Amino acid sequence: MINRQDTTRLWRDAILFDGRQTSDEKMALLVVGNEIAQLCPMSELSDEQIQEAETMHSGGVITPGLIDCHTHLIFGGSRADEFEQRLEGVSYEEIARRGGGIISTVRATRASSEEELYQAALPRLQALIQDGVTTVEIKSGYGLTLKDELKMLRVARRLGSEQPVNVVTTLLAAHALPPEFKDNADGYIDLICNEIIPAAAAENLADAVDVFCEGIGFSVAQCERVFQAAQAYDLRVKAHAEQLSNLGGSALAARYQALSADHIEWLDEDGVKAMAEAGTVATLLPGAFYTLRDTRVPPIDLLRRYQVPMALATDGNPGSSPIFQLSLMLNMACTLFRLTPTEALQGVTSHAARALGLSGQAGTLAIGRQSDFCVWDIHSPSELAYAIQPGRLKQRIFQGEIS
Ligand code: NIG
Ligand code: FE
């Protein structure tokens, strides 16, 4: 391998979206080792600096490495049969009540070995990587026993250590009620609080704890117990909330200084206010909205008015969002939710970083930052949201290495 420590590498004449805004002139980005050493207009670069550096690319658009801050990309089996049922008019909730949905993926995931889950997740992760993703959050939530939740989190950690991408893990044991706890949801919450969270914390397998606060998931009171247990282990929390109904899960999450509340189609103004006060990010998941053919759009204007940062993610999972292409979410967020292209891009960069507790470390380009960035073969950043067109990623730089 070439020793990159001393070489200065130059990306020149690029339009730069730094995670917040787009440059109005052509920019230069200099990398030394693994670090962004300079970021300035081309006009400020001396001839000497240009000559001394090794030019890696000229032109195009540079963005931070993209961040997919909400995925369930480790799972066994497939739910193509349920896709067909939904096309015939059976609802997502009805399928769940019949013992399908999340629970059918739980059965397949429990039956899979760590190696099988790893091999199944790999092409999904590679699809995200080829789409410019350098940081991805991966949830558990299809094991629902101590052993199987930890199994999923170990696979997530292994993906992060063996693949060229940062992986952030989230324990989502409170995703659905496992069949062995039928009519005993509180007993399952006891297991999560007393055994699963402590074990995940002891092995450092979870960076955060998530819940599904919903009629087909868990009540506000049950989610609150999970948050209290997470807090006792210094784990940040987040919630799938207000997806199919308004139970107040987002406001609960905000009371526990949640990193994010996700989905939020049914969020009301009080919930938005609570999130604004707590600094909780609103994570929009247009892939699930699209797949489930929802009609209720998240309260985008209220989120703007109260300046709640909006993140955007694939929610990649076998049921509600079998989508492993983050760039497609840019288009869907604009077309379905009426985000501006800039808002959508912030959603997969700076705001997504914040949703993972990584503000200042990922999702923005600045001098001194680790060099995770993408070079796109386009003329303006908004083209990423405008056209549904894979293959425009020219270079992906992860920890200083081009891939
Ligand atoms: O984010 N809402 C709950 N959980 C996932 C769906 C999981 C599944 O259907 O397998 C979601 O949409
Ligand atoms: Fe989800």
Tab-separated table of N, CA, C and O and ligand atoms in Angstrom, residues 70 72 139 240 263 285 315 317, ligand 2:
chain	number	residue	atom	x	y	z
A	70	HIS	N	-30.493	5.176	9.677
A	70	HIS	CA	-31.557	4.286	10.174
A	70	HIS	C	-31.701	3.121	9.195
A	70	HIS	O	-32.268	3.273	8.115
A	72	HIS	N	-32.135	-1.462	8.990
A	72	HIS	CA	-32.295	-2.786	9.619
A	72	HIS	C	-31.694	-3.782	8.624
A	72	HIS	O	-32.387	-4.672	8.147
A	139	LYS	N	-29.519	-1.642	13.043
A	139	LYS	CA	-30.273	-2.022	14.238
A	139	LYS	C	-30.377	-3.532	14.376
A	139	LYS	O	-30.399	-4.254	13.385
A	240	HIS	N	-38.834	4.667	17.024
A	240	HIS	CA	-39.750	4.614	15.879
A	240	HIS	C	-41.071	5.130	16.447
A	240	HIS	O	-41.673	4.464	17.304
A	263	HIS	N	-39.698	8.267	11.495
A	263	HIS	CA	-40.977	8.097	10.782
A	263	HIS	C	-41.817	9.370	10.932
A	263	HIS	O	-41.966	10.124	10.012
A	285	LEU	N	-38.366	8.926	6.770
A	285	LEU	CA	-38.122	7.641	6.102
A	285	LEU	C	-39.084	7.489	4.927
A	285	LEU	O	-40.065	6.736	4.996
A	315	ASP	N	-34.161	3.338	6.060
A	315	ASP	CA	-34.953	2.383	6.847
A	315	ASP	C	-34.835	0.980	6.234
A	315	ASP	O	-35.720	0.145	6.426
A	317	ASN	N	-35.076	-2.444	5.234
A	317	ASN	CA	-35.553	-3.609	5.999
A	317	ASN	C	-36.413	-4.467	5.075
A	317	ASN	O	-36.838	-4.009	4.017
B	2	FE	FE	-37.073	1.306	11.053
